[in-house]
mmCIF file of C-alpha atoms in Angstrom:
data_model
loop_
_atom_site.group_PDB
_atom_site.id
_atom_site.type_symbol
_atom_site.label_atom_id
_atom_site.label_comp_id
_atom_site.label_asym_id
_atom_site.label_seq_id
_atom_site.Cartn_x
_atom_site.Cartn_y
_atom_site.Cartn_z
ATOM 1 C CA ALA V 167 87.227 92.722 9.363
ATOM 2 C CA ARG V 168 88.105 93.172 12.801
ATOM 3 C CA THR V 169 88.395 97.022 12.019
ATOM 4 C CA ALA V 170 85.096 97.395 10.479
ATOM 5 C CA GLU V 171 83.697 95.695 13.203
ATOM 6 C CA ARG V 172 85.012 98.020 15.875
ATOM 7 C CA LEU V 173 84.312 101.045 13.737
ATOM 8 C CA GLY V 174 80.879 100.001 12.674
ATOM 9 C CA VAL V 175 81.296 100.254 9.055
ATOM 10 C CA THR V 176 81.302 97.669 6.903
ATOM 11 C CA LYS V 177 85.101 96.135 5.360
ATOM 12 C CA ALA V 178 84.661 97.727 2.366
ATOM 13 C CA ARG V 179 84.262 101.457 3.476
ATOM 14 C CA VAL V 180 87.757 99.822 5.276
ATOM 15 C CA SER V 181 89.172 98.882 1.883
ATOM 16 C CA GLN V 182 88.586 102.241 0.104
ATOM 17 C CA SER V 183 89.019 104.737 2.925
ATOM 18 C CA ARG V 184 93.650 103.029 3.519
ATOM 19 C CA ARG V 185 93.421 102.945 -0.318
ATOM 20 C CA ASP V 186 92.324 106.772 -0.357
ATOM 21 C CA LEU V 187 95.035 107.380 2.165
ATOM 22 C CA GLU V 188 97.613 105.538 0.450
ATOM 23 C CA SER V 189 96.703 107.910 -2.935
ATOM 24 C CA LYS V 190 97.092 110.399 -1.128
ATOM 25 C CA LEU V 191 100.371 109.491 0.731
ATOM 26 C CA GLY V 192 102.089 107.910 -2.504
ATOM 27 C CA GLU V 193 102.824 104.790 -0.032
ATOM 28 C CA PRO V 194 102.034 101.577 0.826
ATOM 29 C CA LEU V 195 100.888 101.316 4.590
ATOM 30 C CA LEU V 196 100.939 97.689 4.967
ATOM 31 C CA TYR V 197 102.171 94.519 3.456
ATOM 32 C CA ARG V 198 98.869 92.534 2.964
ATOM 33 C CA THR V 199 98.786 88.085 1.864
ATOM 34 C CA SER V 200 95.872 85.314 2.427
ATOM 35 C CA ARG V 201 97.394 84.960 5.735
ATOM 36 C CA ARG V 202 98.437 88.335 7.140
ATOM 37 C CA VAL V 203 98.559 91.899 7.327
ATOM 38 C CA ALA V 204 101.356 93.733 8.540
ATOM 39 C CA LEU V 205 102.165 97.605 8.445
ATOM 40 C CA THR V 206 104.893 98.207 5.979
ATOM 41 C CA PRO V 207 108.334 100.613 7.288
ATOM 42 C CA PHE V 208 106.557 103.345 5.732
ATOM 43 C CA GLY V 209 103.296 102.813 7.429
ATOM 44 C CA GLU V 210 104.954 102.161 10.817
ATOM 45 C CA ARG V 211 106.314 105.874 10.750
ATOM 46 C CA PHE V 212 102.965 106.766 9.433
ATOM 47 C CA ARG V 213 101.652 105.175 12.685
ATOM 48 C CA ALA V 214 103.713 106.454 15.105
ATOM 49 C CA GLU V 215 104.496 110.718 14.047
ATOM 50 C CA ALA V 216 100.173 110.411 13.566
ATOM 51 C CA GLY V 217 99.062 108.472 16.300
ATOM 52 C CA ALA V 218 99.985 110.924 18.905
ATOM 53 C CA ALA V 219 97.452 113.644 17.004
ATOM 54 C CA TYR V 220 95.114 111.504 16.559
ATOM 55 C CA GLY V 221 95.852 110.734 20.499
ATOM 56 C CA GLN V 222 94.884 114.338 21.291
ATOM 57 C CA LEU V 223 92.230 114.671 18.487
ATOM 58 C CA ALA V 224 90.308 112.031 20.204
ATOM 59 C CA SER V 225 90.595 113.461 23.591
ATOM 60 C CA VAL V 226 89.349 116.657 22.746
ATOM 61 C CA LEU V 227 86.217 115.134 21.154
ATOM 62 C CA GLU V 228 85.697 113.374 23.824
ATOM 63 C CA ARG V 229 85.731 116.486 26.218
ATOM 64 C CA SER V 230 83.366 118.348 23.783
ATOM 65 C CA HIS V 231 81.334 115.733 24.334
ATOM 66 C CA GLU V 232 81.122 114.678 27.652
ATOM 67 C CA ASP V 233 80.887 118.809 27.982
ATOM 68 C CA GLY V 234 77.682 118.677 25.634
ATOM 69 C CA ARG V 235 76.166 116.541 27.708
ATOM 70 C CA GLY V 236 75.744 119.013 30.982
ATOM 71 C CA LEU V 237 74.256 121.837 31.076
ATOM 72 C CA ALA V 238 75.027 124.975 33.264
ATOM 73 C CA GLY V 239 72.605 127.670 34.265
ATOM 74 C CA THR V 240 69.440 128.614 34.321
ATOM 75 C CA LEU V 241 66.377 126.650 32.399
ATOM 76 C CA ARG V 242 63.781 129.155 32.708
ATOM 77 C CA LEU V 243 60.169 127.120 32.355
ATOM 78 C CA GLY V 244 56.930 128.881 32.175
ATOM 79 C CA VAL V 245 53.121 127.398 32.951
ATOM 80 C CA PHE V 246 50.090 128.772 30.973
ATOM 81 C CA GLU V 247 47.761 127.612 33.927
ATOM 82 C CA PRO V 248 49.261 125.731 36.955
ATOM 83 C CA CYS V 249 46.928 122.603 35.435
ATOM 84 C CA ALA V 250 48.628 122.240 32.504
ATOM 85 C CA GLY V 251 51.601 121.196 33.950
ATOM 86 C CA GLY V 252 50.050 117.766 34.774
ATOM 87 C CA PRO V 253 50.608 116.004 38.432
ATOM 88 C CA TYR V 254 54.041 114.940 37.082
ATOM 89 C CA LEU V 255 55.970 118.389 36.337
ATOM 90 C CA LEU V 256 57.741 118.669 39.489
ATOM 91 C CA ASP V 257 58.399 115.240 39.719
ATOM 92 C CA ILE V 258 60.111 116.134 36.193
ATOM 93 C CA VAL V 259 62.121 118.697 37.366
ATOM 94 C CA ARG V 260 63.308 117.455 39.773
ATOM 95 C CA ALA V 261 64.771 114.495 37.598
ATOM 96 C CA PHE V 262 65.588 116.751 35.497
ATOM 97 C CA GLU V 263 67.832 118.700 38.434
ATOM 98 C CA ALA V 264 69.634 115.598 39.810
ATOM 99 C CA ARG V 265 70.589 114.752 36.457
ATOM 100 C CA HIS V 266 71.835 117.900 35.589
ATOM 101 C CA PRO V 267 73.093 119.437 38.954
ATOM 102 C CA GLU V 268 74.833 122.711 37.493
ATOM 103 C CA CYS V 269 71.495 123.895 35.870
ATOM 104 C CA ASP V 270 68.682 125.353 37.980
ATOM 105 C CA VAL V 271 64.955 125.358 36.734
ATOM 106 C CA ARG V 272 62.862 128.540 37.529
ATOM 107 C CA VAL V 273 59.203 127.488 36.948
ATOM 108 C CA THR V 274 57.111 130.551 36.101
ATOM 109 C CA GLU V 275 53.503 131.079 36.127
ATOM 110 C CA ILE V 276 52.308 132.518 33.335
ATOM 111 C CA THR V 277 49.247 134.341 34.050
ATOM 112 C CA HIS V 278 46.084 135.215 31.363
ATOM 113 C CA ALA V 279 46.969 138.695 30.919
ATOM 114 C CA GLU V 280 49.820 137.590 29.052
ATOM 115 C CA ASP V 281 50.304 136.089 25.486
ATOM 116 C CA PRO V 282 51.940 132.617 26.710
ATOM 117 C CA ILE V 283 53.222 132.508 22.864
ATOM 118 C CA ALA V 284 54.607 135.607 22.469
ATOM 119 C CA VAL V 285 56.437 134.773 26.156
ATOM 120 C CA LEU V 286 58.181 131.849 24.118
ATOM 121 C CA ARG V 287 58.805 133.125 21.153
ATOM 122 C CA ARG V 288 60.665 136.441 22.718
ATOM 123 C CA GLY V 289 62.659 133.957 24.691
ATOM 124 C CA GLU V 290 61.256 135.221 28.668
ATOM 125 C CA VAL V 291 61.175 131.606 29.219
ATOM 126 C CA HIS V 292 63.309 128.707 27.311
ATOM 127 C CA LEU V 293 60.018 125.912 27.718
ATOM 128 C CA GLU V 294 56.478 126.454 28.606
ATOM 129 C CA ALA V 295 53.890 123.783 29.765
ATOM 130 C CA ILE V 296 50.813 124.420 27.685
ATOM 131 C CA ARG V 297 47.211 122.984 27.254
ATOM 132 C CA GLN V 298 47.019 121.416 23.654
ATOM 133 C CA PRO V 299 46.122 121.824 20.526
ATOM 134 C CA LEU V 300 48.737 124.639 19.711
ATOM 135 C CA ASP V 301 48.723 126.339 16.248
ATOM 136 C CA ALA V 302 52.645 127.207 16.273
ATOM 137 C CA PRO V 303 54.653 125.517 13.672
ATOM 138 C CA ASP V 304 57.444 127.167 14.565
ATOM 139 C CA LEU V 305 57.884 125.084 17.758
ATOM 140 C CA VAL V 306 58.299 122.003 18.603
ATOM 141 C CA THR V 307 55.831 120.259 20.546
ATOM 142 C CA GLY V 308 57.491 117.404 22.795
ATOM 143 C CA PRO V 309 55.505 114.617 24.623
ATOM 144 C CA VAL V 310 52.438 114.833 26.905
ATOM 145 C CA LEU V 311 52.057 115.569 30.103
ATOM 146 C CA ALA V 312 49.138 115.318 31.265
ATOM 147 C CA ARG V 313 45.613 113.730 29.584
ATOM 148 C CA ASP V 314 42.949 114.908 31.696
ATOM 149 C CA ALA V 315 39.432 114.090 31.695
ATOM 150 C CA ARG V 316 36.431 116.597 31.062
ATOM 151 C CA VAL V 317 34.056 117.910 33.165
ATOM 152 C CA LEU V 318 31.311 120.843 33.337
ATOM 153 C CA ALA V 319 31.929 123.049 36.658
ATOM 154 C CA VAL V 320 28.636 124.241 37.445
ATOM 155 C CA ALA V 321 27.293 126.353 40.948
ATOM 156 C CA GLU V 322 26.116 123.519 43.690
ATOM 157 C CA ASP V 323 22.985 124.729 42.942
ATOM 158 C CA HIS V 324 22.737 124.808 39.118
ATOM 159 C CA PRO V 325 20.374 122.309 36.987
ATOM 160 C CA LEU V 326 23.080 119.794 36.470
ATOM 161 C CA ALA V 327 24.836 119.484 39.721
ATOM 162 C CA GLY V 328 22.724 116.964 40.342
ATOM 163 C CA ARG V 329 23.860 114.913 37.057
ATOM 164 C CA ASP V 330 26.126 111.813 37.177
ATOM 165 C CA ARG V 331 26.514 113.270 33.526
ATOM 166 C CA VAL V 332 26.647 116.008 31.074
ATOM 167 C CA SER V 333 27.030 116.264 26.845
ATOM 168 C CA ILE V 334 27.790 119.062 25.306
ATOM 169 C CA ASP V 335 24.923 119.584 23.827
ATOM 170 C CA ASP V 336 23.720 120.137 27.601
ATOM 171 C CA VAL V 337 26.071 122.589 27.332
ATOM 172 C CA ALA V 338 24.596 124.506 24.461
ATOM 173 C CA ASP V 339 21.329 125.362 26.795
ATOM 174 C CA TYR V 340 23.105 127.783 28.637
ATOM 175 C CA ARG V 341 26.289 130.521 28.466
ATOM 176 C CA VAL V 342 29.637 130.193 28.746
ATOM 177 C CA THR V 343 32.574 132.765 28.330
ATOM 178 C CA GLU V 344 36.227 132.853 26.482
ATOM 179 C CA CYS V 345 39.361 133.230 28.982
ATOM 180 C CA ALA V 346 41.004 135.866 28.006
ATOM 181 C CA GLY V 347 44.663 135.259 26.614
ATOM 182 C CA VAL V 348 44.601 132.202 26.025
ATOM 183 C CA PRO V 349 45.351 131.053 21.931
ATOM 184 C CA GLU V 350 42.987 130.513 19.909
ATOM 185 C CA THR V 351 43.425 126.665 19.159
ATOM 186 C CA ILE V 352 43.253 125.928 22.840
ATOM 187 C CA MET V 353 40.322 127.634 24.010
ATOM 188 C CA ARG V 354 38.364 126.266 20.985
ATOM 189 C CA ALA V 355 38.909 122.816 21.800
ATOM 190 C CA TYR V 356 37.524 123.677 25.372
ATOM 191 C CA ILE V 357 34.816 125.053 24.627
ATOM 192 C CA PRO V 358 33.918 124.592 20.851
ATOM 193 C CA GLU V 359 32.027 127.209 19.073
ATOM 194 C CA GLN V 360 29.235 124.670 18.545
ATOM 195 C CA THR V 361 27.394 121.219 19.012
ATOM 196 C CA PRO V 362 29.026 118.339 16.643
ATOM 197 C CA GLY V 363 24.728 118.621 15.883
ATOM 198 C CA GLY V 364 25.285 122.223 15.113
ATOM 199 C CA ARG V 365 23.737 124.100 17.874
ATOM 200 C CA PRO V 366 26.013 126.962 18.799
ATOM 201 C CA ILE V 367 27.297 127.550 22.486
ATOM 202 C CA ARG V 368 26.345 131.150 23.468
ATOM 203 C CA ARG V 369 29.195 133.365 24.911
ATOM 204 C CA ILE V 370 29.014 135.976 27.620
ATOM 205 C CA ASP V 371 30.238 139.245 26.393
ATOM 206 C CA LEU V 372 32.765 139.443 29.358
ATOM 207 C CA SER V 373 35.994 137.455 29.061
ATOM 208 C CA PRO V 374 37.763 137.007 32.485
ATOM 209 C CA VAL V 375 41.240 137.412 33.258
ATOM 210 C CA GLN V 376 42.339 135.673 36.566
ATOM 211 C CA PRO V 377 41.074 132.567 37.326
ATOM 212 C CA PHE V 378 38.820 134.172 40.865
ATOM 213 C CA GLU V 379 36.627 135.902 38.103
ATOM 214 C CA LEU V 380 35.495 133.128 36.202
ATOM 215 C CA ALA V 381 35.127 130.925 39.296
ATOM 216 C CA SER V 382 33.089 133.826 40.369
ATOM 217 C CA LEU V 383 30.789 133.872 37.833
ATOM 218 C CA ILE V 384 30.083 129.739 37.614
ATOM 219 C CA VAL V 385 29.191 130.163 41.631
ATOM 220 C CA ARG V 386 26.571 132.790 40.926
ATOM 221 C CA GLY V 387 25.096 131.223 37.699
ATOM 222 C CA ARG V 388 26.429 133.059 35.028
ATOM 223 C CA VAL V 389 28.112 130.661 33.421
ATOM 224 C CA VAL V 390 28.629 127.106 32.880
ATOM 225 C CA HIS V 391 32.506 125.812 32.687
ATOM 226 C CA PRO V 392 33.984 123.039 30.310
ATOM 227 C CA THR V 393 37.308 122.610 32.040
ATOM 228 C CA VAL V 394 39.501 119.817 33.169
ATOM 229 C CA ALA V 395 38.812 117.258 36.183
ATOM 230 C CA ARG V 396 41.822 119.015 37.813
ATOM 231 C CA PHE V 397 39.785 122.073 37.944
ATOM 232 C CA ALA V 398 39.144 122.041 41.458
ATOM 233 C CA GLU V 399 42.599 121.086 42.906
ATOM 234 C CA TYR V 400 44.188 124.212 41.681
ATOM 235 C CA PHE V 401 40.875 126.855 41.895
ATOM 236 C CA PRO V 402 39.714 125.840 45.197
ATOM 237 C CA MET V 403 36.017 127.293 45.798
ATOM 238 C CA SER V 404 33.155 126.589 47.807
ATOM 239 C CA GLY V 405 29.637 126.605 45.873
ATOM 240 C CA ILE V 406 31.296 124.643 42.783
ATOM 241 C CA ALA V 407 29.851 121.472 41.479
ATOM 242 C CA LEU V 408 32.392 119.572 39.413
ATOM 243 C CA VAL V 409 30.289 116.821 36.472
ATOM 244 C CA PRO V 410 32.179 114.291 34.047
ATOM 245 C CA ILE V 411 31.445 115.418 30.010
ATOM 246 C CA ALA V 412 30.394 112.117 28.760
ATOM 247 C CA ASP V 413 31.335 112.907 25.520
ATOM 248 C CA MET V 414 34.446 115.279 24.707
ATOM 249 C CA ARG V 415 37.475 114.007 24.404
ATOM 250 C CA PRO V 416 40.306 114.620 27.080
ATOM 251 C CA MET V 417 42.602 117.233 26.920
ATOM 252 C CA THR V 418 46.116 117.061 26.565
ATOM 253 C CA SER V 419 49.491 119.591 27.760
ATOM 254 C CA ALA V 420 52.913 119.329 26.727
ATOM 255 C CA LEU V 421 55.983 120.978 26.771
ATOM 256 C CA VAL V 422 56.721 123.524 23.938
ATOM 257 C CA TRP V 423 60.265 124.878 23.240
ATOM 258 C CA ARG V 424 61.677 127.537 19.820
ATOM 259 C CA PRO V 425 64.175 124.693 17.850
ATOM 260 C CA ALA V 426 67.316 126.978 18.177
#
């Protein structure tokens, strides 16, 4: 019973293991009575000879376990869109490096000129902070990094700029733009193709690649842009107003990596 408790198994498992070992060795290891259990002379010799080998094996396993818990080298973290990392990403990186001092985290911004999923699949980064949802069943999605309220970015002199809030139906009255390089499922979460009532949300032909290109379209009133509340923190530009969108769910982001 004490052996079973120490090993975290059942008493029946201990008894069966002992019987199997005695069967293989051809000799009993224990004397058992109703009051005590003791090693036989054969059991004493077996314990003495096997004990040293067992101790070496246990030491190897313990060292291997400790080595496996530590990380060393460079961990490449890609961030697709600066605000996708969330407000705590660098705090997480610092905590990780404190826990694994032999590991250096190299943070890389993945631009819209690159396919963020292809960059991850090619192994150019080990893991990536990216918006959700992501249609990539071959990748692992970790916990949520950020959950951002939805806003509409418009020019400061736009008819919607003075509103307390807007709806997705208001967005359908104007034109929007796709952003080049953003995976389809994420783009549709940012800007659906139609409103819940079936009204199409019209796109312009141009798909900007860089954040400044998008901001310039907004400031000049060419488009309105459904985005997230922290848009202005990362793309500050005078002439843009952010209006809450009342009927759109928050956008989330998460860390994603390859199973291997």
